[in-house]
């Protein structure tokens, strides 16, 4: 991992290399927030670089609600 000056513009080959590194780490399960902290960049920057790299972003964590779980009740047994 290259040490980047905070807030410095990253272009060209340097940005391509960073995008490749971020993509590999993200594909292995590292979160965007963890990547941002590790590289000294903002969440938005990392998110944008990953999106530009064609990465399929994971959904947000936590419980999800489904129509059937929220809107229906269990049938009563006799």
PDB file of N, CA, C and O in Angstrom, chain B, residues numbered from 101:
ATOM      1  N   UNK B 101       0.848  -1.184   0.000  1.00  0.00           N
ATOM      2  CA  UNK B 101       0.000   0.000   0.000  1.00  0.00           C
ATOM      3  C   UNK B 101       0.885   1.236   0.000  1.00  0.00           C
ATOM      4  O   UNK B 101       1.768   1.379   0.845  1.00  0.00           O
ATOM      5  N   UNK B 102       0.646   2.111  -0.938  1.00  0.00           N
ATOM      6  CA  UNK B 102       1.405   3.363  -1.009  1.00  0.00           C
ATOM      7  C   UNK B 102       0.856   4.352   0.015  1.00  0.00           C
ATOM      8  O   UNK B 102      -0.350   4.412   0.255  1.00  0.00           O
ATOM      9  N   UNK B 103       1.754   5.120   0.610  1.00  0.00           N
ATOM     10  CA  UNK B 103       1.325   6.142   1.561  1.00  0.00           C
ATOM     11  C   UNK B 103       0.933   7.368   0.745  1.00  0.00           C
ATOM     12  O   UNK B 103       1.735   7.894  -0.027  1.00  0.00           O
ATOM     13  N   UNK B 104      -0.292   7.814   0.923  1.00  0.00           N
ATOM     14  CA  UNK B 104      -0.814   8.943   0.161  1.00  0.00           C
ATOM     15  C   UNK B 104      -0.986  10.137   1.069  1.00  0.00           C
ATOM     16  O   UNK B 104      -1.448  10.011   2.203  1.00  0.00           O
ATOM     17  N   UNK B 105      -0.613  11.292   0.566  1.00  0.00           N
ATOM     18  CA  UNK B 105      -0.814  12.516   1.325  1.00  0.00           C
ATOM     19  C   UNK B 105      -2.311  12.801   1.380  1.00  0.00           C
ATOM     20  O   UNK B 105      -2.995  12.766   0.356  1.00  0.00           O
ATOM     21  N   UNK B 106      -2.810  13.080   2.563  1.00  0.00           N
ATOM     22  CA  UNK B 106      -4.241  13.302   2.739  1.00  0.00           C
ATOM     23  C   UNK B 106      -4.732  14.444   1.851  1.00  0.00           C
ATOM     24  O   UNK B 106      -4.175  15.542   1.865  1.00  0.00           O
ATOM     25  N   UNK B 107      -5.777  14.170   1.085  1.00  0.00           N
ATOM     26  CA  UNK B 107      -6.377  15.181   0.228  1.00  0.00           C
ATOM     27  C   UNK B 107      -5.668  15.394  -1.102  1.00  0.00           C
ATOM     28  O   UNK B 107      -6.131  16.186  -1.924  1.00  0.00           O
ATOM     29  N   UNK B 108      -4.553  14.704  -1.331  1.00  0.00           N
ATOM     30  CA  UNK B 108      -3.825  14.867  -2.592  1.00  0.00           C
ATOM     31  C   UNK B 108      -4.617  14.255  -3.739  1.00  0.00           C
ATOM     32  O   UNK B 108      -5.266  13.221  -3.575  1.00  0.00           O
ATOM     33  N   UNK B 109      -4.560  14.891  -4.888  1.00  0.00           N
ATOM     34  CA  UNK B 109      -5.230  14.344  -6.071  1.00  0.00           C
ATOM     35  C   UNK B 109      -4.482  13.108  -6.540  1.00  0.00           C
ATOM     36  O   UNK B 109      -3.251  13.075  -6.570  1.00  0.00           O
ATOM     37  N   UNK B 110      -5.244  12.108  -6.900  1.00  0.00           N
ATOM     38  CA  UNK B 110      -4.641  10.870  -7.380  1.00  0.00           C
ATOM     39  C   UNK B 110      -5.136  10.652  -8.801  1.00  0.00           C
ATOM     40  O   UNK B 110      -6.334  10.492  -9.034  1.00  0.00           O
ATOM     41  N   UNK B 111      -4.201  10.647  -9.751  1.00  0.00           N
ATOM     42  CA  UNK B 111      -4.571  10.512 -11.157  1.00  0.00           C
ATOM     43  C   UNK B 111      -3.645   9.518 -11.846  1.00  0.00           C
ATOM     44  O   UNK B 111      -2.625   9.101 -11.298  1.00  0.00           O
ATOM     45  N   UNK B 112      -4.031   9.156 -13.057  1.00  0.00           N
ATOM     46  CA  UNK B 112      -3.189   8.327 -13.904  1.00  0.00           C
ATOM     47  C   UNK B 112      -2.904   6.950 -13.346  1.00  0.00           C
ATOM     48  O   UNK B 112      -3.780   6.281 -12.798  1.00  0.00           O
ATOM     49  N   UNK B 113      -1.641   6.538 -13.502  1.00  0.00           N
ATOM     50  CA  UNK B 113      -1.223   5.197 -13.093  1.00  0.00           C
ATOM     51  C   UNK B 113      -1.386   4.995 -11.592  1.00  0.00           C
ATOM     52  O   UNK B 113      -1.710   3.896 -11.141  1.00  0.00           O
ATOM     53  N   UNK B 114      -1.162   6.055 -10.818  1.00  0.00           N
ATOM     54  CA  UNK B 114      -1.299   5.966  -9.358  1.00  0.00           C
ATOM     55  C   UNK B 114      -2.744   5.629  -8.976  1.00  0.00           C
ATOM     56  O   UNK B 114      -2.980   4.807  -8.091  1.00  0.00           O
ATOM     57  N   UNK B 115      -3.706   6.268  -9.647  1.00  0.00           N
ATOM     58  CA  UNK B 115      -5.125   6.016  -9.366  1.00  0.00           C
ATOM     59  C   UNK B 115      -5.516   4.604  -9.810  1.00  0.00           C
ATOM     60  O   UNK B 115      -6.280   3.918  -9.131  1.00  0.00           O
ATOM     61  N   UNK B 116      -4.984   4.184 -10.950  1.00  0.00           N
ATOM     62  CA  UNK B 116      -5.271   2.836 -11.448  1.00  0.00           C
ATOM     63  C   UNK B 116      -4.755   1.787 -10.468  1.00  0.00           C
ATOM     64  O   UNK B 116      -5.442   0.806 -10.183  1.00  0.00           O
ATOM     65  N   UNK B 117      -3.552   1.995  -9.958  1.00  0.00           N
ATOM     66  CA  UNK B 117      -2.961   1.066  -8.981  1.00  0.00           C
ATOM     67  C   UNK B 117      -3.789   1.045  -7.700  1.00  0.00           C
ATOM     68  O   UNK B 117      -4.065  -0.022  -7.153  1.00  0.00           O
ATOM     69  N   UNK B 118      -4.184   2.222  -7.223  1.00  0.00           N
ATOM     70  CA  UNK B 118      -5.003   2.302  -6.019  1.00  0.00           C
ATOM     71  C   UNK B 118      -6.343   1.592  -6.238  1.00  0.00           C
ATOM     72  O   UNK B 118      -6.811   0.861  -5.366  1.00  0.00           O
ATOM     73  N   UNK B 119      -6.953   1.808  -7.396  1.00  0.00           N
ATOM     74  CA  UNK B 119      -8.239   1.178  -7.704  1.00  0.00           C
ATOM     75  C   UNK B 119      -8.104  -0.344  -7.681  1.00  0.00           C
ATOM     76  O   UNK B 119      -8.983  -1.039  -7.172  1.00  0.00           O
ATOM     77  N   UNK B 120      -7.010  -0.857  -8.229  1.00  0.00           N
ATOM     78  CA  UNK B 120      -6.776  -2.302  -8.238  1.00  0.00           C
ATOM     79  C   UNK B 120      -6.618  -2.832  -6.809  1.00  0.00           C
ATOM     80  O   UNK B 120      -7.184  -3.867  -6.459  1.00  0.00           O
ATOM     81  N   UNK B 121      -5.849  -2.118  -5.993  1.00  0.00           N
ATOM     82  CA  UNK B 121      -5.645  -2.524  -4.599  1.00  0.00           C
ATOM     83  C   UNK B 121      -6.956  -2.499  -3.813  1.00  0.00           C
ATOM     84  O   UNK B 121      -7.257  -3.423  -3.058  1.00  0.00           O
ATOM     85  N   UNK B 122      -7.735  -1.424  -4.002  1.00  0.00           N
ATOM     86  CA  UNK B 122      -9.019  -1.308  -3.302  1.00  0.00           C
ATOM     87  C   UNK B 122      -9.964  -2.425  -3.725  1.00  0.00           C
ATOM     88  O   UNK B 122     -10.645  -3.020  -2.891  1.00  0.00           O
ATOM     89  N   UNK B 123     -10.002  -2.705  -5.024  1.00  0.00           N
ATOM     90  CA  UNK B 123     -10.899  -3.739  -5.546  1.00  0.00           C
ATOM     91  C   UNK B 123     -10.544  -5.107  -4.962  1.00  0.00           C
ATOM     92  O   UNK B 123     -11.432  -5.855  -4.551  1.00  0.00           O
ATOM     93  N   UNK B 124      -9.259  -5.435  -4.924  1.00  0.00           N
ATOM     94  CA  UNK B 124      -8.834  -6.731  -4.371  1.00  0.00           C
ATOM     95  C   UNK B 124      -9.240  -6.859  -2.908  1.00  0.00           C
ATOM     96  O   UNK B 124      -9.769  -7.890  -2.492  1.00  0.00           O
ATOM     97  N   UNK B 125      -8.992  -5.808  -2.131  1.00  0.00           N
ATOM     98  CA  UNK B 125      -9.328  -5.840  -0.706  1.00  0.00           C
ATOM     99  C   UNK B 125     -10.841  -5.918  -0.499  1.00  0.00           C
ATOM    100  O   UNK B 125     -11.314  -6.652   0.368  1.00  0.00           O
ATOM    101  N   UNK B 126     -11.594  -5.162  -1.293  1.00  0.00           N
ATOM    102  CA  UNK B 126     -13.051  -5.156  -1.166  1.00  0.00           C
ATOM    103  C   UNK B 126     -13.620  -6.527  -1.524  1.00  0.00           C
ATOM    104  O   UNK B 126     -14.530  -7.022  -0.859  1.00  0.00           O
ATOM    105  N   UNK B 127     -13.078  -7.137  -2.577  1.00  0.00           N
ATOM    106  CA  UNK B 127     -13.540  -8.460  -2.984  1.00  0.00           C
ATOM    107  C   UNK B 127     -13.237  -9.526  -1.939  1.00  0.00           C
ATOM    108  O   UNK B 127     -13.912 -10.554  -1.887  1.00  0.00           O
ATOM    109  N   UNK B 128     -12.224  -9.287  -1.106  1.00  0.00           N
ATOM    110  CA  UNK B 128     -11.888 -10.221  -0.028  1.00  0.00           C
ATOM    111  C   UNK B 128     -12.722  -9.978   1.226  1.00  0.00           C
ATOM    112  O   UNK B 128     -12.604 -10.722   2.200  1.00  0.00           O
ATOM    113  N   UNK B 129     -13.568  -8.942   1.212  1.00  0.00           N
ATOM    114  CA  UNK B 129     -14.485  -8.723   2.325  1.00  0.00           C
ATOM    115  C   UNK B 129     -14.250  -7.478   3.158  1.00  0.00           C
ATOM    116  O   UNK B 129     -15.006  -7.221   4.096  1.00  0.00           O
ATOM    117  N   UNK B 130     -13.226  -6.695   2.845  1.00  0.00           N
ATOM    118  CA  UNK B 130     -12.977  -5.473   3.595  1.00  0.00           C
ATOM    119  C   UNK B 130     -14.065  -4.452   3.270  1.00  0.00           C
ATOM    120  O   UNK B 130     -14.441  -4.297   2.108  1.00  0.00           O
ATOM    121  N   UNK B 131     -14.565  -3.763   4.275  1.00  0.00           N
ATOM    122  CA  UNK B 131     -15.628  -2.782   4.050  1.00  0.00           C
ATOM    123  C   UNK B 131     -15.063  -1.492   3.449  1.00  0.00           C
ATOM    124  O   UNK B 131     -13.860  -1.236   3.517  1.00  0.00           O
ATOM    125  N   UNK B 132     -15.937  -0.698   2.869  1.00  0.00           N
ATOM    126  CA  UNK B 132     -15.530   0.590   2.306  1.00  0.00           C
ATOM    127  C   UNK B 132     -14.978   1.480   3.410  1.00  0.00           C
ATOM    128  O   UNK B 132     -13.975   2.164   3.209  1.00  0.00           O
ATOM    129  N   UNK B 133     -15.619   1.480   4.568  1.00  0.00           N
ATOM    130  CA  UNK B 133     -15.132   2.301   5.692  1.00  0.00           C
ATOM    131  C   UNK B 133     -13.731   1.883   6.127  1.00  0.00           C
ATOM    132  O   UNK B 133     -12.879   2.734   6.385  1.00  0.00           O
ATOM    133  N   UNK B 134     -13.493   0.589   6.208  1.00  0.00           N
ATOM    134  CA  UNK B 134     -12.165   0.100   6.589  1.00  0.00           C
ATOM    135  C   UNK B 134     -11.121   0.507   5.555  1.00  0.00           C
ATOM    136  O   UNK B 134     -10.013   0.909   5.909  1.00  0.00           O
ATOM    137  N   UNK B 135     -11.476   0.403   4.283  1.00  0.00           N
ATOM    138  CA  UNK B 135     -10.553   0.807   3.217  1.00  0.00           C
ATOM    139  C   UNK B 135     -10.252   2.299   3.295  1.00  0.00           C
ATOM    140  O   UNK B 135      -9.107   2.720   3.133  1.00  0.00           O
ATOM    141  N   UNK B 136     -11.288   3.092   3.544  1.00  0.00           N
ATOM    142  CA  UNK B 136     -11.109   4.541   3.639  1.00  0.00           C
ATOM    143  C   UNK B 136     -10.164   4.891   4.788  1.00  0.00           C
ATOM    144  O   UNK B 136      -9.265   5.716   4.625  1.00  0.00           O
ATOM    145  N   UNK B 137     -10.365   4.272   5.932  1.00  0.00           N
ATOM    146  CA  UNK B 137      -9.505   4.522   7.090  1.00  0.00           C
ATOM    147  C   UNK B 137      -8.066   4.096   6.816  1.00  0.00           C
ATOM    148  O   UNK B 137      -7.121   4.820   7.129  1.00  0.00           O
ATOM    149  N   UNK B 138      -7.917   2.917   6.229  1.00  0.00           N
ATOM    150  CA  UNK B 138      -6.594   2.362   5.961  1.00  0.00           C
ATOM    151  C   UNK B 138      -5.795   3.225   4.986  1.00  0.00           C
ATOM    152  O   UNK B 138      -4.584   3.384   5.137  1.00  0.00           O
ATOM    153  N   UNK B 139      -6.477   3.778   3.991  1.00  0.00           N
ATOM    154  CA  UNK B 139      -5.797   4.556   2.952  1.00  0.00           C
ATOM    155  C   UNK B 139      -5.826   6.061   3.200  1.00  0.00           C
ATOM    156  O   UNK B 139      -5.263   6.830   2.421  1.00  0.00           O
ATOM    157  N   UNK B 140      -6.478   6.483   4.279  1.00  0.00           N
ATOM    158  CA  UNK B 140      -6.525   7.908   4.602  1.00  0.00           C
ATOM    159  C   UNK B 140      -7.372   8.718   3.631  1.00  0.00           C
ATOM    160  O   UNK B 140      -7.103   9.896   3.397  1.00  0.00           O
ATOM    161  N   UNK B 141      -8.386   8.089   3.071  1.00  0.00           N
ATOM    162  CA  UNK B 141      -9.284   8.751   2.123  1.00  0.00           C
ATOM    163  C   UNK B 141     -10.699   8.745   2.688  1.00  0.00           C
ATOM    164  O   UNK B 141     -10.974   8.075   3.683  1.00  0.00           O
ATOM    165  N   UNK B 142     -11.593   9.492   2.053  1.00  0.00           N
ATOM    166  CA  UNK B 142     -12.976   9.541   2.521  1.00  0.00           C
ATOM    167  C   UNK B 142     -13.752   8.323   2.014  1.00  0.00           C
ATOM    168  O   UNK B 142     -13.359   7.664   1.052  1.00  0.00           O
ATOM    169  N   UNK B 143     -14.856   8.052   2.689  1.00  0.00           N
ATOM    170  CA  UNK B 143     -15.763   6.974   2.273  1.00  0.00           C
ATOM    171  C   UNK B 143     -16.205   7.220   0.835  1.00  0.00           C
ATOM    172  O   UNK B 143     -16.200   6.301   0.015  1.00  0.00           O
ATOM    173  N   UNK B 144     -16.589   8.464   0.527  1.00  0.00           N
ATOM    174  CA  UNK B 144     -17.078   8.802  -0.813  1.00  0.00           C
ATOM    175  C   UNK B 144     -16.043   8.566  -1.889  1.00  0.00           C
ATOM    176  O   UNK B 144     -16.371   8.087  -2.975  1.00  0.00           O
ATOM    177  N   UNK B 145     -14.779   8.901  -1.596  1.00  0.00           N
ATOM    178  CA  UNK B 145     -13.703   8.687  -2.565  1.00  0.00           C
ATOM    179  C   UNK B 145     -13.552   7.197  -2.867  1.00  0.00           C
ATOM    180  O   UNK B 145     -13.493   6.798  -4.030  1.00  0.00           O
ATOM    181  N   UNK B 146     -13.490   6.381  -1.819  1.00  0.00           N
ATOM    182  CA  UNK B 146     -13.311   4.939  -1.997  1.00  0.00           C
ATOM    183  C   UNK B 146     -14.513   4.359  -2.745  1.00  0.00           C
ATOM    184  O   UNK B 146     -14.344   3.539  -3.647  1.00  0.00           O
ATOM    185  N   UNK B 147     -15.706   4.776  -2.380  1.00  0.00           N
ATOM    186  CA  UNK B 147     -16.924   4.311  -3.044  1.00  0.00           C
ATOM    187  C   UNK B 147     -16.881   4.650  -4.534  1.00  0.00           C
ATOM    188  O   UNK B 147     -17.211   3.813  -5.374  1.00  0.00           O
ATOM    189  N   UNK B 148     -16.477   5.871  -4.857  1.00  0.00           N
ATOM    190  CA  UNK B 148     -16.403   6.315  -6.243  1.00  0.00           C
ATOM    191  C   UNK B 148     -15.359   5.524  -7.040  1.00  0.00           C
ATOM    192  O   UNK B 148     -15.624   5.100  -8.165  1.00  0.00           O
ATOM    193  N   UNK B 149     -14.184   5.330  -6.461  1.00  0.00           N
ATOM    194  CA  UNK B 149     -13.125   4.578  -7.144  1.00  0.00           C
ATOM    195  C   UNK B 149     -13.568   3.133  -7.392  1.00  0.00           C
ATOM    196  O   UNK B 149     -13.331   2.586  -8.469  1.00  0.00           O
ATOM    197  N   UNK B 150     -14.206   2.521  -6.402  1.00  0.00           N
ATOM    198  CA  UNK B 150     -14.696   1.155  -6.588  1.00  0.00           C
ATOM    199  C   UNK B 150     -15.760   1.103  -7.686  1.00  0.00           C
ATOM    200  O   UNK B 150     -15.743   0.197  -8.520  1.00  0.00           O
ATOM    201  N   UNK B 151     -16.675   2.057  -7.692  1.00  0.00           N
ATOM    202  CA  UNK B 151     -17.719   2.103  -8.714  1.00  0.00           C
ATOM    203  C   UNK B 151     -17.122   2.290 -10.098  1.00  0.00           C
ATOM    204  O   UNK B 151     -17.545   1.640 -11.054  1.00  0.00           O
ATOM    205  N   UNK B 152     -16.141   3.176 -10.209  1.00  0.00           N
ATOM    206  CA  UNK B 152     -15.472   3.416 -11.488  1.00  0.00           C
ATOM    207  C   UNK B 152     -14.732   2.170 -11.969  1.00  0.00           C
ATOM    208  O   UNK B 152     -14.536   1.980 -13.169  1.00  0.00           O
ATOM    209  N   UNK B 153     -14.322   1.323 -11.020  1.00  0.00           N
ATOM    210  CA  UNK B 153     -13.576   0.105 -11.350  1.00  0.00           C
ATOM    211  C   UNK B 153     -14.492  -1.036 -11.769  1.00  0.00           C
ATOM    212  O   UNK B 153     -14.020  -2.105 -12.155  1.00  0.00           O
ATOM    213  N   UNK B 154     -15.800  -0.811 -11.694  1.00  0.00           N
ATOM    214  CA  UNK B 154     -16.752  -1.835 -12.112  1.00  0.00           C
ATOM    215  C   UNK B 154     -17.069  -2.864 -11.042  1.00  0.00           C
ATOM    216  O   UNK B 154     -17.611  -3.926 -11.348  1.00  0.00           O
ATOM    217  N   UNK B 155     -16.741  -2.564  -9.797  1.00  0.00           N
ATOM    218  CA  UNK B 155     -17.010  -3.480  -8.690  1.00  0.00           C
ATOM    219  C   UNK B 155     -18.512  -3.504  -8.408  1.00  0.00           C
ATOM    220  O   UNK B 155     -19.169  -2.462  -8.406  1.00  0.00           O
ATOM    221  N   UNK B 156     -19.046  -4.696  -8.173  1.00  0.00           N
ATOM    222  CA  UNK B 156     -20.429  -4.806  -7.724  1.00  0.00           C
ATOM    223  C   UNK B 156     -20.416  -4.611  -6.220  1.00  0.00           C
ATOM    224  O   UNK B 156     -19.894  -5.444  -5.480  1.00  0.00           O
ATOM    225  N   UNK B 157     -20.993  -3.510  -5.775  1.00  0.00           N
ATOM    226  CA  UNK B 157     -20.970  -3.177  -4.352  1.00  0.00           C
ATOM    227  C   UNK B 157     -21.941  -4.054  -3.579  1.00  0.00           C
ATOM    228  O   UNK B 157     -23.035  -4.365  -4.049  1.00  0.00           O
ATOM    229  N   UNK B 158     -21.520  -4.445  -2.388  1.00  0.00           N
ATOM    230  CA  UNK B 158     -22.373  -5.254  -1.522  1.00  0.00           C
ATOM    231  C   UNK B 158     -23.485  -4.387  -0.944  1.00  0.00           C
ATOM    232  O   UNK B 158     -23.352  -3.168  -0.837  1.00  0.00           O
ATOM    233  N   UNK B 159     -24.579  -5.038  -0.575  1.00  0.00           N
ATOM    234  CA  UNK B 159     -25.671  -4.324   0.071  1.00  0.00           C
ATOM    235  C   UNK B 159     -25.290  -3.974   1.490  1.00  0.00           C
ATOM    236  O   UNK B 159     -24.312  -4.493   2.029  1.00  0.00           O
ATOM    237  N   UNK B 160     -26.055  -3.104   2.085  1.00  0.00           N
ATOM    238  CA  UNK B 160     -25.806  -2.718   3.467  1.00  0.00           C
ATOM    239  C   UNK B 160     -26.140  -3.881   4.378  1.00  0.00           C
ATOM    240  O   UNK B 160     -26.987  -4.709   4.043  1.00  0.00           O
ATOM    241  N   UNK B 161     -25.495  -3.953   5.505  1.00  0.00           N
ATOM    242  CA  UNK B 161     -25.717  -5.038   6.456  1.00  0.00           C
ATOM    243  C   UNK B 161     -26.973  -4.825   7.266  1.00  0.00           C
ATOM    244  O   UNK B 161     -27.704  -3.855   7.065  1.00  0.00           O
ATOM    245  N   UNK B 162     -27.213  -5.727   8.169  1.00  0.00           N
ATOM    246  CA  UNK B 162     -28.344  -5.591   9.073  1.00  0.00           C
ATOM    247  C   UNK B 162     -29.562  -6.356   8.606  1.00  0.00           C
ATOM    248  O   UNK B 162     -29.582  -6.940   7.523  1.00  0.00           O
ATOM    249  N   UNK B 163     -30.571  -6.338   9.445  1.00  0.00           N
ATOM    250  CA  UNK B 163     -31.805  -7.051   9.151  1.00  0.00           C
ATOM    251  C   UNK B 163     -32.537  -6.391   7.992  1.00  0.00           C
ATOM    252  O   UNK B 163     -32.496  -5.172   7.824  1.00  0.00           O
ATOM    253  N   UNK B 164     -33.193  -7.201   7.213  1.00  0.00           N
ATOM    254  CA  UNK B 164     -33.998  -6.681   6.112  1.00  0.00           C
ATOM    255  C   UNK B 164     -35.449  -7.073   6.342  1.00  0.00           C
ATOM    256  O   UNK B 164     -35.748  -8.076   6.991  1.00  0.00           O
ATOM    257  N   UNK B 165     -36.309  -6.286   5.813  1.00  0.00           N
ATOM    258  CA  UNK B 165     -37.735  -6.577   5.945  1.00  0.00           C
ATOM    259  C   UNK B 165     -38.257  -7.051   4.606  1.00  0.00           C
ATOM    260  O   UNK B 165     -37.899  -6.517   3.556  1.00  0.00           O
ATOM    261  N   UNK B 166     -39.093  -8.043   4.654  1.00  0.00           N
ATOM    262  CA  UNK B 166     -39.735  -8.508   3.427  1.00  0.00           C
ATOM    263  C   UNK B 166     -41.227  -8.284   3.545  1.00  0.00           C
ATOM    264  O   UNK B 166     -41.769  -8.175   4.645  1.00  0.00           O
ATOM    265  N   UNK B 167     -41.872  -8.218   2.424  1.00  0.00           N
ATOM    266  CA  UNK B 167     -43.305  -7.976   2.412  1.00  0.00           C
ATOM    267  C   UNK B 167     -44.046  -9.072   3.170  1.00  0.00           C
ATOM    268  O   UNK B 167     -44.970  -8.796   3.936  1.00  0.00           O
ATOM    269  N   UNK B 168     -43.637 -10.308   2.950  1.00  0.00           N
ATOM    270  CA  UNK B 168     -44.342 -11.409   3.600  1.00  0.00           C
ATOM    271  C   UNK B 168     -44.114 -11.416   5.111  1.00  0.00           C
ATOM    272  O   UNK B 168     -45.024 -11.746   5.871  1.00  0.00           O
ATOM    273  N   UNK B 169     -42.932 -11.061   5.542  1.00  0.00           N
ATOM    274  CA  UNK B 169     -42.652 -11.082   6.985  1.00  0.00           C
ATOM    275  C   UNK B 169     -43.364  -9.932   7.700  1.00  0.00           C
ATOM    276  O   UNK B 169     -43.807 -10.095   8.837  1.00  0.00           O
ATOM    277  N   UNK B 170     -43.475  -8.799   7.062  1.00  0.00           N
ATOM    278  CA  UNK B 170     -44.073  -7.639   7.717  1.00  0.00           C
ATOM    279  C   UNK B 170     -45.593  -7.607   7.588  1.00  0.00           C
ATOM    280  O   UNK B 170     -46.280  -7.104   8.477  1.00  0.00           O
ATOM    281  N   UNK B 171     -46.125  -8.143   6.485  1.00  0.00           N
ATOM    282  CA  UNK B 171     -47.539  -7.952   6.214  1.00  0.00           C
ATOM    283  C   UNK B 171     -48.446  -9.130   6.503  1.00  0.00           C
ATOM    284  O   UNK B 171     -49.666  -8.970   6.485  1.00  0.00           O
ATOM    285  N   UNK B 172     -47.899 -10.308   6.768  1.00  0.00           N
ATOM    286  CA  UNK B 172     -48.745 -11.482   6.963  1.00  0.00           C
ATOM    287  C   UNK B 172     -48.571 -12.053   8.352  1.00  0.00           C
ATOM    288  O   UNK B 172     -47.532 -11.896   8.993  1.00  0.00           O
ATOM    289  N   UNK B 173     -49.622 -12.723   8.798  1.00  0.00           N
ATOM    290  CA  UNK B 173     -49.548 -13.400  10.090  1.00  0.00           C
ATOM    291  C   UNK B 173     -49.569 -14.894   9.844  1.00  0.00           C
ATOM    292  O   UNK B 173     -49.966 -15.361   8.776  1.00  0.00           O
ATOM    293  N   UNK B 174     -49.134 -15.638  10.853  1.00  0.00           N
ATOM    294  CA  UNK B 174     -49.151 -17.086  10.754  1.00  0.00           C
ATOM    295  C   UNK B 174     -50.605 -17.571  10.808  1.00  0.00           C
ATOM    296  O   UNK B 174     -51.417 -17.022  11.553  1.00  0.00           O
ATOM    297  N   UNK B 175     -50.929 -18.597  10.019  1.00  0.00           N
ATOM    298  CA  UNK B 175     -52.290 -19.163  10.126  1.00  0.00           C
ATOM    299  C   UNK B 175     -52.457 -19.862  11.473  1.00  0.00           C
ATOM    300  O   UNK B 175     -51.532 -20.494  11.982  1.00  0.00           O
ATOM    301  N   UNK B 176     -53.635 -19.735  12.026  1.00  0.00           N
ATOM    302  CA  UNK B 176     -53.904 -20.367  13.316  1.00  0.00           C
ATOM    303  C   UNK B 176     -54.115 -21.870  13.148  1.00  0.00           C
ATOM    304  O   UNK B 176     -54.741 -22.313  12.185  1.00  0.00           O
ATOM    305  N   UNK B 177     -53.597 -22.635  14.074  1.00  0.00           N
ATOM    306  CA  UNK B 177     -53.816 -24.091  14.032  1.00  0.00           C
ATOM    307  C   UNK B 177     -55.077 -24.413  14.834  1.00  0.00           C
ATOM    308  O   UNK B 177     -55.423 -23.711  15.785  1.00  0.00           O
ATOM    309  N   UNK B 178     -55.756 -25.489  14.430  1.00  0.00           N
ATOM    310  CA  UNK B 178     -57.023 -25.850  15.077  1.00  0.00           C
ATOM    311  C   UNK B 178     -56.851 -26.797  16.197  1.00  0.00           C
ATOM    312  O   UNK B 178     -57.831 -27.186  16.832  1.00  0.00           O
TER     313      UNK B 178
END
